[in-house]
Coordinates of C-alpha atoms in Angstrom, one line a residue:
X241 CA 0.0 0.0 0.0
X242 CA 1.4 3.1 -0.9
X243 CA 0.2 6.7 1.2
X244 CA 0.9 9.7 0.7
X245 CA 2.2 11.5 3.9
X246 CA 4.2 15.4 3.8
X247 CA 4.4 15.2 0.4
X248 CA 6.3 11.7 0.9
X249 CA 5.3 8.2 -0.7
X250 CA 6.0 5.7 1.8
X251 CA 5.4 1.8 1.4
X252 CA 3.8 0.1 4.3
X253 CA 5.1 -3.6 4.4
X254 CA 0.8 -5.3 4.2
X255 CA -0.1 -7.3 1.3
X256 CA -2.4 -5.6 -0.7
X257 CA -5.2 -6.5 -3.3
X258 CA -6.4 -4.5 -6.3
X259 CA -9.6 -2.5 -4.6
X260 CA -13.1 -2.9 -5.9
X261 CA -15.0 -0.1 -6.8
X262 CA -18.5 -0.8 -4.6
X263 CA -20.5 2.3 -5.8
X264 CA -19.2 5.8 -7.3
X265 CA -21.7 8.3 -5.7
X266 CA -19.4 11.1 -7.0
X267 CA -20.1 11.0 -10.6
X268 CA -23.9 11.9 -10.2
X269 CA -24.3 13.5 -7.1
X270 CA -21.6 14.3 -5.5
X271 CA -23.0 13.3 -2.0
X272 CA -22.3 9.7 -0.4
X273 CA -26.3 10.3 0.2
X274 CA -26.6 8.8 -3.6
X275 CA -25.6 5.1 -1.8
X276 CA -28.6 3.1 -1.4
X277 CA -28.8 0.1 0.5
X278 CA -28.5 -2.8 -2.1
X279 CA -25.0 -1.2 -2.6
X280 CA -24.0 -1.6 0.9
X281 CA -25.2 -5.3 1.0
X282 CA -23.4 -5.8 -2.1
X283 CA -20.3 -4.8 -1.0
X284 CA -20.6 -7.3 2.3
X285 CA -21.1 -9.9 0.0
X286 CA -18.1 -8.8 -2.2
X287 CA -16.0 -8.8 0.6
X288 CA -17.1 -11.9 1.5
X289 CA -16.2 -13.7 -1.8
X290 CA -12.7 -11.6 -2.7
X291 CA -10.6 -10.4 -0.1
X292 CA -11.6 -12.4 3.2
X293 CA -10.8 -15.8 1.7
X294 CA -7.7 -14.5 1.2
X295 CA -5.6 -16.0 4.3
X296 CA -3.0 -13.7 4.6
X297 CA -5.5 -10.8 3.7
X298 CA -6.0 -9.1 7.5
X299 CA -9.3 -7.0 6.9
X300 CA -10.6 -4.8 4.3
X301 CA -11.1 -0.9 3.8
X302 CA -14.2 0.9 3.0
X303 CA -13.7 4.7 1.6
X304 CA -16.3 6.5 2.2
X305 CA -18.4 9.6 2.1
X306 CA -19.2 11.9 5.5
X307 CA -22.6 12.2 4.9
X308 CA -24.0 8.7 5.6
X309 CA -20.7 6.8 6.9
X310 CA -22.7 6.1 9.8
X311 CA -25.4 4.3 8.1
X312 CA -23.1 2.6 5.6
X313 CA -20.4 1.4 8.5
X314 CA -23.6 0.4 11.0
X315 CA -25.3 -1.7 7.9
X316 CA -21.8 -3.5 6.9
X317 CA -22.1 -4.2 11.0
X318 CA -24.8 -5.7 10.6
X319 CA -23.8 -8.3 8.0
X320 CA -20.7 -8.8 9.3
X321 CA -19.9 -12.6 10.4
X322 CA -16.0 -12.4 10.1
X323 CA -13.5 -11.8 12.9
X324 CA -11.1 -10.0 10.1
X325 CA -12.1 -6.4 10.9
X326 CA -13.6 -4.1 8.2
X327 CA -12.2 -0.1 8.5
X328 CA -14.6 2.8 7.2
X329 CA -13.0 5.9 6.5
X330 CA -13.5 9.1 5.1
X331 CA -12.1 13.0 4.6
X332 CA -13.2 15.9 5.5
X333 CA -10.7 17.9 3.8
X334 CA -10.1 17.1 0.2
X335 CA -7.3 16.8 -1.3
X336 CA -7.0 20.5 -2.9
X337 CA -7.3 21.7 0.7
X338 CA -5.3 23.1 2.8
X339 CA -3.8 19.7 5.7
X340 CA -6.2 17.5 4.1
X341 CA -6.8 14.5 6.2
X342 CA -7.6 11.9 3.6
X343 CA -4.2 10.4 3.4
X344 CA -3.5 10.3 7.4
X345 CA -7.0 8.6 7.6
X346 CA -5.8 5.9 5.2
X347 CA -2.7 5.1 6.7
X348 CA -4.3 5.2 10.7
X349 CA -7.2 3.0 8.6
X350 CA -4.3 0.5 7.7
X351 CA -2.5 0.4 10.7
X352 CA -5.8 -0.7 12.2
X353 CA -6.8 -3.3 9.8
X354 CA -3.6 -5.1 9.3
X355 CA -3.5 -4.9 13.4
X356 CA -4.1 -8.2 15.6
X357 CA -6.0 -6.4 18.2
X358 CA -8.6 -5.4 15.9
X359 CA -9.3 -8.9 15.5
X360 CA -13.6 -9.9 16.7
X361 CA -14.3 -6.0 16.8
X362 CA -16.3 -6.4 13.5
X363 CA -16.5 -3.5 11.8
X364 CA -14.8 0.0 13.1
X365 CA -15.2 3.8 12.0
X366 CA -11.5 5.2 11.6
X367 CA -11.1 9.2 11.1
X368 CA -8.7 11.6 12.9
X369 CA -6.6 8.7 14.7
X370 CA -9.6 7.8 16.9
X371 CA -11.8 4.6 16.2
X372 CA -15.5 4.5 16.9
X373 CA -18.0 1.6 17.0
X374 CA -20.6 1.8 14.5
X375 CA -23.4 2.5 16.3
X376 CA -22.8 4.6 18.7
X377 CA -20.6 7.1 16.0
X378 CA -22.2 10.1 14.6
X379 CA -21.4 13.3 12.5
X380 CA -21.1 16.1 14.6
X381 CA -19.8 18.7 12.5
X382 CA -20.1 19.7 8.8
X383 CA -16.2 20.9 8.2
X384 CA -14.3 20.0 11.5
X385 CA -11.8 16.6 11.1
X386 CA -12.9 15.8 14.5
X387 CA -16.8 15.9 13.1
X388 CA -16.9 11.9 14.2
X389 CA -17.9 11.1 17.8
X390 CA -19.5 8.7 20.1
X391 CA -21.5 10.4 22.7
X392 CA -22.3 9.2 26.1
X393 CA -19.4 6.5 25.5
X394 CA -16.9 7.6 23.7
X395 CA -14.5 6.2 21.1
X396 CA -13.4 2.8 21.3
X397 CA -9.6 3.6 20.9
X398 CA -7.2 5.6 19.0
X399 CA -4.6 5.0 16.5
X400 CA -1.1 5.9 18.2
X401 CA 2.3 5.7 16.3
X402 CA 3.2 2.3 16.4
X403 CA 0.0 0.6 17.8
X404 CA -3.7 0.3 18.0
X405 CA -4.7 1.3 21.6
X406 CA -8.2 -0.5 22.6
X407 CA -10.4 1.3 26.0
X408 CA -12.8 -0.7 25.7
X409 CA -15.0 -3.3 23.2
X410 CA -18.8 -2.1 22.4
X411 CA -21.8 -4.2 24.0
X412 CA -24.6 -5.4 22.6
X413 CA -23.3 -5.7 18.9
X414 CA -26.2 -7.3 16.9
X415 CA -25.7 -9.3 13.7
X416 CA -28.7 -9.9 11.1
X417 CA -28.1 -11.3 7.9
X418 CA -31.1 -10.9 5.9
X419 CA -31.0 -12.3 1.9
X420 CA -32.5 -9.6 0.0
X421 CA -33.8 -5.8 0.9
X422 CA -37.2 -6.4 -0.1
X423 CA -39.3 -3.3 2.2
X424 CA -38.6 0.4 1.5
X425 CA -39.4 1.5 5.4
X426 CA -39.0 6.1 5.5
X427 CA -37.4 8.0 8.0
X428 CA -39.5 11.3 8.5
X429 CA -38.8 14.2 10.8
X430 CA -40.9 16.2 12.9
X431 CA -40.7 19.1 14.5
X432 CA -43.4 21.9 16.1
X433 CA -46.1 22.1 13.0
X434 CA -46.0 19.2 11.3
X435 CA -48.5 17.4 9.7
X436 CA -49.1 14.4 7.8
X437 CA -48.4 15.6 4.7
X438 CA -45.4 13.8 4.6
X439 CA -46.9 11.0 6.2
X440 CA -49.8 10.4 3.2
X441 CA -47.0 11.1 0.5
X442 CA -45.1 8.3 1.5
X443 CA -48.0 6.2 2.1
X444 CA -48.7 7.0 -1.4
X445 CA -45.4 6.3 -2.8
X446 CA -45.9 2.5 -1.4
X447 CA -44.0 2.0 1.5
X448 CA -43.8 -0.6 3.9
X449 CA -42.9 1.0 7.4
X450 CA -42.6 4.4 8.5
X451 CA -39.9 5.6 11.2
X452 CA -41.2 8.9 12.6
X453 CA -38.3 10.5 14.7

């Protein structure tokens, strides 16, 4: 694997497969919001077939966008029956910015997937050296690196210099597998006014379920 790091290529010493493009949000949209959830199941089945029956492949790296790397990390959770750990990651700054952190984010991603103690801890949310459990991580922040947080709890661990530093392993993981997507189930937000206008639209539009938050 080759990262780029003050202006520096530098090889780490991990095996490495070709990646796998999963879904490109960024030629329509723009937004990681584009990424439905077929895609996400898809790529837990691609990972699945390719790189985890690899044995000397340690774990695998999602890239990601900020927008819904909760949702897409929490999902691949879900479906996740392998103790070789799967890293999301993501940047806040891109690449034309000023300190972007992409390629720090990468290389703290690595360290934690190639690492023995991420072994069992299913899949884990890597940005800004600090590693977060899937579903207790959230987006905080619409421009700050350190958008990613776990409230209440906390992060999991951190990525230091020359090891993966574990506080403590999230309870209550739970693990469904389910063969196809087959329900379209909303989310819809209310606030002081609302009515059920966006209620009977959906309704109309032929859901199944309806999450009112």
């Amino acid at each position: 694997i080759w990262q780029l790091q003050s202006g520096k290529a530098q090889k780490l010493n991990s095996r490495t497969l070709p990646p796998q493009m999963i879904a490109n949000a960024s030629r329509e949209s723009h937004r990681s919001t584009s990424i439905h959830a077929q895609a996400i199941q898809q790529s837990s089945r691609m990972l699945r077939a390719g790189p985890y029956r690899v044995d000397d492949v340690a774990g695998a790296i999602v890239t990601h966008g900020t927008d819904t790397l909760e949702e897409t990390s929490f999902f691949l959770d879900l479906l996740h029956r392998n103790p070789k750990p799967i890293v999301c990651t993501a940047a806040m700054r891109g690449a034309g910015d000023t300190s972007p952190d992409g390629p720090m984010n990468i290389l703290c991603s690595v360290k934690a997937a190639a690492s023995q103690e991420t072994v069992g801890m299913g899949v884990l949310v890597c940005l800004n050296e600090t590693l977060h459990a899937p579903g207790e991580v959230m987006k905080t922040h619409s421009a700050n690196p350190a958008t990613f947080q776990s409230p209440w709890w906390g992060p999991v661990g951190y990525v230091d210099l020359d090891k993966i530093v574990f506080r403590r392993k999230p309870l209550g993981v739970k693990r469904f597998a389910p063969k196809a997507l087959t329900a379209r189930v909303d989310v819809i937000k209310c606030m002081t006014g609302s009515t059920r206008d966006y209620i009977d639209f959906a309704v109309s539009q032929g859901v199944q379920g309806i999450v009112i938050e």
